[in-house]
XYZ file of C-alpha atoms in Angstrom:
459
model
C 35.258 296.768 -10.816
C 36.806 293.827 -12.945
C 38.393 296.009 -15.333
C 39.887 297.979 -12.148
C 41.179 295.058 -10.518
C 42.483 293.959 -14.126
C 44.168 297.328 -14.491
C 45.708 297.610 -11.329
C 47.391 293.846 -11.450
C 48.894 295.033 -14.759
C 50.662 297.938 -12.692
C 51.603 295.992 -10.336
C 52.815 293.598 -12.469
C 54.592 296.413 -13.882
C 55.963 297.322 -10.617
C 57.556 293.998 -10.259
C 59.382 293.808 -13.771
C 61.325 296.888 -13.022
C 62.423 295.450 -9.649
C 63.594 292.546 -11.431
C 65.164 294.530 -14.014
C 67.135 296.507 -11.350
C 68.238 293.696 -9.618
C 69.287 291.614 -12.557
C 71.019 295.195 -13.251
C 72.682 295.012 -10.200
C 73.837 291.540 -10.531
C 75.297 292.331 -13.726
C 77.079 295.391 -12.178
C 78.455 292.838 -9.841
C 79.555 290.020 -12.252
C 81.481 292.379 -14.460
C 83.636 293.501 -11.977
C 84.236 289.844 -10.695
C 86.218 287.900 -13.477
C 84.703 283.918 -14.250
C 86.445 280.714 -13.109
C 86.423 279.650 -16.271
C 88.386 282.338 -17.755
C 86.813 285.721 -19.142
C 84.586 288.188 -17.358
C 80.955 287.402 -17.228
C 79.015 289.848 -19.671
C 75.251 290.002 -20.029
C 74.615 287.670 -22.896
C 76.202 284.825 -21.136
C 73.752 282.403 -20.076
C 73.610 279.577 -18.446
C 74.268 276.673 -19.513
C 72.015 273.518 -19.979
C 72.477 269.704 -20.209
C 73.167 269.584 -23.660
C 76.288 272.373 -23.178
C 77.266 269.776 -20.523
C 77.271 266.744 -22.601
C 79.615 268.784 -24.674
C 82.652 269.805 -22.235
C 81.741 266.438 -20.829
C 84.826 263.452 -20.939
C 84.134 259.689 -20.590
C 85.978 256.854 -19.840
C 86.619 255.959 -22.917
C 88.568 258.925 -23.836
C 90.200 259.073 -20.750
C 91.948 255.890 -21.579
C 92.785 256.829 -24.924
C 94.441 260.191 -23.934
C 95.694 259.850 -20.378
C 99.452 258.121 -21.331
C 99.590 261.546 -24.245
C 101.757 264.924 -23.582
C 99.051 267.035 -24.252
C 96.845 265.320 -21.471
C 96.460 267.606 -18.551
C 95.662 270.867 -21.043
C 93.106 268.938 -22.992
C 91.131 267.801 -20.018
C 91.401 270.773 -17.616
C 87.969 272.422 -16.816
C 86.224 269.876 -18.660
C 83.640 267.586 -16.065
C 83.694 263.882 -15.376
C 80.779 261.836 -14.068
C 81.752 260.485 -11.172
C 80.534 257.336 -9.396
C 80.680 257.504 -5.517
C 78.690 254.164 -4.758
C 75.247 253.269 -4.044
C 71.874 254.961 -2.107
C 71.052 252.981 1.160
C 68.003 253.051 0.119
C 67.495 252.029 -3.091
C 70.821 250.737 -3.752
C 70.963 252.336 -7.381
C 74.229 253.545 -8.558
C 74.992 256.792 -7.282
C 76.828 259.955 -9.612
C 78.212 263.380 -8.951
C 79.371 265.546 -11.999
C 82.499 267.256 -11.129
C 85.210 269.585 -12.493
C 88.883 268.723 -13.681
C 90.563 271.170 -11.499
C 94.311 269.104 -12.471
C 95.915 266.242 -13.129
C 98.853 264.877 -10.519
C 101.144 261.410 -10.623
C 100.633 258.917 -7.987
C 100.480 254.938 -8.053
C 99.954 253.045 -10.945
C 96.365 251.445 -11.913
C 94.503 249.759 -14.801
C 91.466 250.746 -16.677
C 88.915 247.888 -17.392
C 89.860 245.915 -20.183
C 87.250 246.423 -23.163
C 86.685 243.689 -26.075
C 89.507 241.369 -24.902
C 92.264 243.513 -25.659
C 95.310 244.550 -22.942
C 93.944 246.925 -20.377
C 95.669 250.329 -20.191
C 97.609 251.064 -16.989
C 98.773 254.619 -16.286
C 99.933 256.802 -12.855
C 97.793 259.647 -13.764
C 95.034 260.623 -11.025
C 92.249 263.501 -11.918
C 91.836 266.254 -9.271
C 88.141 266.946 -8.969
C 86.104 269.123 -7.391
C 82.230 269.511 -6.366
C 82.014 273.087 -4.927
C 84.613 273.705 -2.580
C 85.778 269.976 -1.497
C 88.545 268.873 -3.798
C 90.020 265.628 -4.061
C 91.952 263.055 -6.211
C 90.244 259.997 -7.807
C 91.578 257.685 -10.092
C 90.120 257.675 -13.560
C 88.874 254.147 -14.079
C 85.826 254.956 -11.732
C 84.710 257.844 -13.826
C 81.364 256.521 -15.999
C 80.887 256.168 -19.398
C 77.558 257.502 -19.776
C 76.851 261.175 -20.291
C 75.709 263.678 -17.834
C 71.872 263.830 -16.188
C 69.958 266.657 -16.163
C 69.657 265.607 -12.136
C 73.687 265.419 -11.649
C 73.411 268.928 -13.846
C 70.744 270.399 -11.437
C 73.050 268.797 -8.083
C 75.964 270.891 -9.412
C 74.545 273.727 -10.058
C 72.809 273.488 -7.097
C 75.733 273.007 -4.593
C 77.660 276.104 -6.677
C 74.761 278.511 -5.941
C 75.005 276.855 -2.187
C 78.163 277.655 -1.550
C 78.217 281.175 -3.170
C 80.543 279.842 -6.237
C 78.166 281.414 -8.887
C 81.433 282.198 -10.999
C 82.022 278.523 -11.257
C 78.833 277.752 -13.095
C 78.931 276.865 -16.477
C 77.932 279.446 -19.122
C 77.188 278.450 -22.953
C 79.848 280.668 -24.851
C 82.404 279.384 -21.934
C 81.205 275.598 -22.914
C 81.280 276.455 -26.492
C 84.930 277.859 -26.164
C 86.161 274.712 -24.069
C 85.166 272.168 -26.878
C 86.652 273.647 -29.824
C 89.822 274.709 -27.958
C 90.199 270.588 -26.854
C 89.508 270.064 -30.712
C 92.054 272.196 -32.081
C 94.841 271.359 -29.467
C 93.873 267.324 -29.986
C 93.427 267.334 -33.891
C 96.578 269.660 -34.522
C 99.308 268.520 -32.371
C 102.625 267.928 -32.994
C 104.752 265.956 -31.097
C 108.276 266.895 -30.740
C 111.541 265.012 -30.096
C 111.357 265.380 -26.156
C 107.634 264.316 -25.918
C 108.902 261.033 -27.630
C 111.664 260.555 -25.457
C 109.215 261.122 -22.573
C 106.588 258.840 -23.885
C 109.355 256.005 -23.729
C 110.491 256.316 -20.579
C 107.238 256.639 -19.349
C 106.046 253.226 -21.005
C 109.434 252.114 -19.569
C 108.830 252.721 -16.012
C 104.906 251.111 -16.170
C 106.043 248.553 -18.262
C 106.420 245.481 -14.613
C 108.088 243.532 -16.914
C 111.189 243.680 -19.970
C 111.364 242.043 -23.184
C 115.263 241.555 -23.268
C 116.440 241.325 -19.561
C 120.193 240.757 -20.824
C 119.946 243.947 -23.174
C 118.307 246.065 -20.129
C 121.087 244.571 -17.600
C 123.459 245.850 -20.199
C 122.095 249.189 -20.895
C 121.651 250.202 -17.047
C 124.786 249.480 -16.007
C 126.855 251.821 -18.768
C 123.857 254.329 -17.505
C 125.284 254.308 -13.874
C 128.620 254.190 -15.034
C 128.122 257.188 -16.952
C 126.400 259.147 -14.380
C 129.095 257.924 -11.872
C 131.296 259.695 -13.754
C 129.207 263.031 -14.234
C 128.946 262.955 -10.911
C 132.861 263.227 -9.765
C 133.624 265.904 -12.585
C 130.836 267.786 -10.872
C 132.559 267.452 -7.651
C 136.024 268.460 -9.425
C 133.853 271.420 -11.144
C 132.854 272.434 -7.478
C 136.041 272.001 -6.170
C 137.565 274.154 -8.545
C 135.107 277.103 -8.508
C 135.613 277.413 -4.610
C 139.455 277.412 -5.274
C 138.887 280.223 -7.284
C 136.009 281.732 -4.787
C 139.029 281.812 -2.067
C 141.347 283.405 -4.904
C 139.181 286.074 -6.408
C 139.330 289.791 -5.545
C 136.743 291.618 -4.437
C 135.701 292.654 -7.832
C 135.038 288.900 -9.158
C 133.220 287.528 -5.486
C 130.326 287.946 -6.903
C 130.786 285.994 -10.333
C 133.054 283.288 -8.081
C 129.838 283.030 -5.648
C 127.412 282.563 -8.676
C 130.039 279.878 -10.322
C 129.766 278.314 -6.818
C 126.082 277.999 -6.995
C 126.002 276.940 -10.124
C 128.166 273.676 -9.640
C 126.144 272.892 -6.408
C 123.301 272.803 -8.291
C 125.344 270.836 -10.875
C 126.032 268.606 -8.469
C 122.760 268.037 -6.651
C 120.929 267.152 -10.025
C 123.975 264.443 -11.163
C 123.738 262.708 -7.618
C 119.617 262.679 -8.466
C 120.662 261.147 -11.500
C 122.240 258.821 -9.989
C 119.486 257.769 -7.423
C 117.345 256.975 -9.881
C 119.607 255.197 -12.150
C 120.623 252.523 -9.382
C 116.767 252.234 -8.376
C 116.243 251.639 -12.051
C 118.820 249.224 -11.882
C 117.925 247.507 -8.792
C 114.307 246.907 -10.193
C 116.052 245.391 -13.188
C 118.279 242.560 -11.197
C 115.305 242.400 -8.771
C 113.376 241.474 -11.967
C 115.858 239.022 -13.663
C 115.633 237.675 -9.730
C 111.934 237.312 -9.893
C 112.246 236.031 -13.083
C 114.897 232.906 -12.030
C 112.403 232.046 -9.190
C 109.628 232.123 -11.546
C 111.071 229.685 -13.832
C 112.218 227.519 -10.889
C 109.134 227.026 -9.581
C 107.188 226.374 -12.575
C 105.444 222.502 -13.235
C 107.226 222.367 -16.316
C 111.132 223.249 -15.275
C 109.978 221.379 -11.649
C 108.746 217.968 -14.103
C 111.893 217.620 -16.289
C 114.461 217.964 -12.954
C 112.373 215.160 -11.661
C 112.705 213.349 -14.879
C 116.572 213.982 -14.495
C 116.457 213.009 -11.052
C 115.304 209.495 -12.247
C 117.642 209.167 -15.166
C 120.750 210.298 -12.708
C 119.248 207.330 -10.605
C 118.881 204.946 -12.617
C 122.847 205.412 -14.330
C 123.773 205.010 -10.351
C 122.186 201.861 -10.347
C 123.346 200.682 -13.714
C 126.991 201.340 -12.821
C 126.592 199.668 -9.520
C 125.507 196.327 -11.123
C 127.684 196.542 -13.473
C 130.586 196.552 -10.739
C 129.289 193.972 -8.684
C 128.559 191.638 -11.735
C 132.350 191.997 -12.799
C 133.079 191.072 -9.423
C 131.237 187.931 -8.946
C 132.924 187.120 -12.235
C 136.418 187.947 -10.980
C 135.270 185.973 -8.064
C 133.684 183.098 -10.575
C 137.209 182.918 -12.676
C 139.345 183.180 -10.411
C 142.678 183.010 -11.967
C 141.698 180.928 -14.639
C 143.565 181.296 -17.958
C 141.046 183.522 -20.608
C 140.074 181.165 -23.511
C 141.512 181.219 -27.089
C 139.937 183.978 -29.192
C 140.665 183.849 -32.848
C 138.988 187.729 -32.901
C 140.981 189.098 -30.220
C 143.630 191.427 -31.297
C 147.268 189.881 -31.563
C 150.145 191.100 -29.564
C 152.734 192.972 -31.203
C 156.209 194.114 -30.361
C 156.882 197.577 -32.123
C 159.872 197.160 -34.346
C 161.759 199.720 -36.770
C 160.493 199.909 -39.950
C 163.394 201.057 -41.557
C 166.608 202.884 -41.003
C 167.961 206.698 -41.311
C 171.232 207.216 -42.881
C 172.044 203.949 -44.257
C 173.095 200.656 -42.338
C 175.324 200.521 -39.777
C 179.415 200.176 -40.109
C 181.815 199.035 -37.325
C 183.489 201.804 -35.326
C 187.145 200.693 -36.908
C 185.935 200.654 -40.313
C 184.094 204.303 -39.641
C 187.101 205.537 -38.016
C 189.838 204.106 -40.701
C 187.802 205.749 -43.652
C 187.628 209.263 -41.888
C 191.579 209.165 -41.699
C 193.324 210.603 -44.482
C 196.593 209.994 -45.548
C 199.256 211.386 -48.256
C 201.919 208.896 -50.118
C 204.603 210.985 -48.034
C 203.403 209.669 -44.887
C 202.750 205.816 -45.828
C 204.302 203.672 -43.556
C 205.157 200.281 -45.652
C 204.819 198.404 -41.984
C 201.614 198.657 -42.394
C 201.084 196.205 -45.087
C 199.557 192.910 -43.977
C 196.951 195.486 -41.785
C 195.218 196.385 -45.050
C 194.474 193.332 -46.479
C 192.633 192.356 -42.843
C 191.267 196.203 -43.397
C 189.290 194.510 -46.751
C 188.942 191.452 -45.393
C 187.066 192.979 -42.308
C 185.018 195.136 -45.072
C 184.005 192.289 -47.016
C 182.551 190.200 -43.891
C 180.682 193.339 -43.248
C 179.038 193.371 -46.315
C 177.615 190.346 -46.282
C 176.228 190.529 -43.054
C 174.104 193.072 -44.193
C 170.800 192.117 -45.424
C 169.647 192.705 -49.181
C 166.676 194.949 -49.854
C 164.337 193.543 -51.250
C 162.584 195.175 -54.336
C 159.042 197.032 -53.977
C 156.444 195.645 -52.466
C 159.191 193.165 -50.358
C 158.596 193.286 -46.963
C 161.412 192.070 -44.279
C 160.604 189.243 -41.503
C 161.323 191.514 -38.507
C 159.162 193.902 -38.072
C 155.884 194.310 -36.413
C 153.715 191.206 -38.180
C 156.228 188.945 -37.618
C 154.821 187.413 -34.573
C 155.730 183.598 -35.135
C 158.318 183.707 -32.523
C 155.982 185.079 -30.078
C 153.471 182.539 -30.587
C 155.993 179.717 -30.255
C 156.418 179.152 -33.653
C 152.763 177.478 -36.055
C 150.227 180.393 -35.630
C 148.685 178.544 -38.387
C 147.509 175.929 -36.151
C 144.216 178.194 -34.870
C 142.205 175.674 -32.616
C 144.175 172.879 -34.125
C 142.566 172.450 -37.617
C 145.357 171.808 -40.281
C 149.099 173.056 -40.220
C 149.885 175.066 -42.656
C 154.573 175.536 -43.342
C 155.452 179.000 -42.204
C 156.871 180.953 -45.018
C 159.222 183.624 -44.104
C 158.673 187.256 -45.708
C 161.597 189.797 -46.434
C 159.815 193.275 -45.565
C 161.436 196.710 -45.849
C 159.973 200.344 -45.066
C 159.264 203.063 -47.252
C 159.618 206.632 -47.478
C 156.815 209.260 -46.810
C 157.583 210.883 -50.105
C 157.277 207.009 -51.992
C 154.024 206.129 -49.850
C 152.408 209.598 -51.128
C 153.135 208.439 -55.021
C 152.090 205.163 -54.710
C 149.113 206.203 -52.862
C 148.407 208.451 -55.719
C 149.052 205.721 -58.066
C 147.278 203.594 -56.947
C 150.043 201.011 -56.494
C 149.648 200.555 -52.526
């Protein structure tokens, strides 16, 4: 009967909703004792989740690059998925995707992201560990896609989970939900401290190829090495020092000299890792400033102007060297001819004294006879006649000296009286007219006169 048949498919229908029901019961059993990859047990109203929960917990390019050089980096983007490009089908040669988990983020060599709207592409040393089931690898985050998830790479994921019996892996809505607002709060609310600033530098320091101020670097690296040079050797002292007193402790401090002990060894191991990396930061600076010498050696504009000097250093070679051998052939030319009258040429000169210190000169006799003093008690009256030649002698010195003549008089000897070097007229020049030689009385002047008749105006 129809309504038999009808009946009995209902029942069995039945039958088959209560098997389901007890083996959805017994998964449940199963996934409450076995605690989610994601963090959490697994309850009963988790579900899971679709593309859109996907799209949500899902990190492009985009963002990478904007977060991967931040200290909060590796928390924000662990657990979250990446669409990752792998290449292209052999068949159709369409771009091929896998979406995978963030499983960790580790340093290795540097790389750039693609440069976007002209502007300096972002390099960083941070590689994303990713896996797709159970194979787990690193890939560097400039091939990760910009695009959001498909509902294909979805259904691949899921797919290889359920494959390789990593059902607590999958995705589940309130885990998805939980992931996004967690990144939101950590990203929106975080507050950077004094050492993630100081890290931040010397992290843009060490990807940075290239420095601003090589000098100021140079400078700066080598009181670093010096510095840690020095921390070094006090740790060696310090570890001296506690094993002396490890050797001279009882039995009652050995344990608190062995612990000292350890403590400077350690001490010491860090300051000589210090030190390694100071002197390979400093041989990456020289080997810069070196790069940077070559660089400028080698470039069309230094390697134009040295052959521009090369010419000019020429051409003053060759310049000199006609000048010499023109001289020569003139010299050659001459001979020992006698050079032509110049009236332009400067005139010899003999330097003469322009005046006298400490008055004019007296004979020795006369010099000596006034220095000698004598009393009436010791005149001798033989000496009679001798003192009228004494003022005769006196008054023939007298007028042998010369008169000074008032100001503005200047004497004939001194240095522009050249008419006895000439051979008497000078005012015969090229033999038009003669003109009677007059001579001029000069004298000198003080420095103290000059400077107040300079003043004066009176020169």
């Amino acid at each position: 009967m129809p309504w038999q048949q009808k009946k009995k498919k209902r029942v069995d229908s039945d039958d088959d909703d209560d098997e389901d029901e007890d083996v959805s019961e017994g998964d449940v059993d199963d996934d409450e004792r076995r605690p989610s990859a994601l963090g959490g047990e697994r309850r009963t109203e988790d579900t899971g989740a679709a593309q859109e929960d996907y799209v949500k917990v899902s990190i492009p390019r985009r963002r990478l690059m904007r977060w991967c050089n931040e200290p909060f980096f590796e928390q924000a983007v662990t657990n979250f998925y990446v669409r990752l490009g792998i290449g292209r089908d052999d068949k159709t040669q369409r771009a091929c995707y896998r979406l995978c988990r963030i499983v960790g983020v580790v340093t290795k060599g540097e790389y750039n992201f693609p440069s976007i709207e002209g502007k300096k592409p972002v390099s960083t040393d941070k590689w994303l560990k990713l896996s797709f089931g159970k194979f787990v690898r690193d890939f560097k985050m400039s091939t990760v896609s910009e695009h959001r998830p498909s509902a294909d790479d979805v259904a691949q994921l899921v797919g290889q989970l359920k494959t390789e019996r990593l059902s607590d892996h999958v995705l589940t809505k309130k885990s998805a939900n939980k992931l996004r607002k967690n990144q939101d709060l950590l990203v929106s609310n975080y507050t950077y401290t004094k050492e993630d600033i100081e890290k931040l530098v010397m992290d843009k320091k060490k990807r940075n190829k290239k420095s601003l101020n090589i000098g100021l670097e140079k400078t700066r690296i080598a009181i670093a090495v010096q510095a840690v040079r020095d921390e070094v050797e006090e740790a060696k002292k310090r570890l001296e020092d506690a094993k002396v007193q490890r050797m001279e402790a009882d039995d009652d401090m050995t344990t608190i000299a062995e612990s000292n002990v350890t403590k400077a060894s350690e001490a010491l191991e860090t300051a000589e890792e210090k030190l390694e990396v100071k002197i390979e930061e400093e041989k990456k600076i020289h080997k810069e400033d070196q790069d940077r010498m070559n660089r400028l050696k080698k470039s069309s504009k230094v390697q134009n102007w040295v052959k521009v000097n090369q010419r000019a250093r020429l051409a003053n070679q060759n310049a000199d060297f006609r000048a010499y051998r023109e001289e020569q052939e003139r010299e050659k030319t001459q001979g020992s001819a006698e050079p032509k009258f110049d009236p332009y040429a400067r005139r010899r000169q003999k330097p003469k004294n322009l005046w006298e210190v400490g008055g004019p000169k007296q004979d020795k006799e006369t010099v000596e006879e006034e220095k000698k003093e004598t009393t009436p008690s010791e005149r001798d009256d033989s000496n009679v006649g001798k003192d009228g030649d004494r003022e005769n002698r006196r008054e023939e010195a007298s007028e042998r000296r010369v008169p000074e003549p008032p100001h503005g008089g200047r004497r004939a000897n001194d240095q522009f009286a050249f008419d006895d070097d000439f051979g008497g007229d000078v005012a015969n020049l090229g033999g038009v007219g003669k003109k009677k030689v007059q001579t001029r009385a000069r004298r000198g002047i003080s420095l103290e006169e000059y400077q107040e008749r300079k003043s004066a105006g009176t020169l």
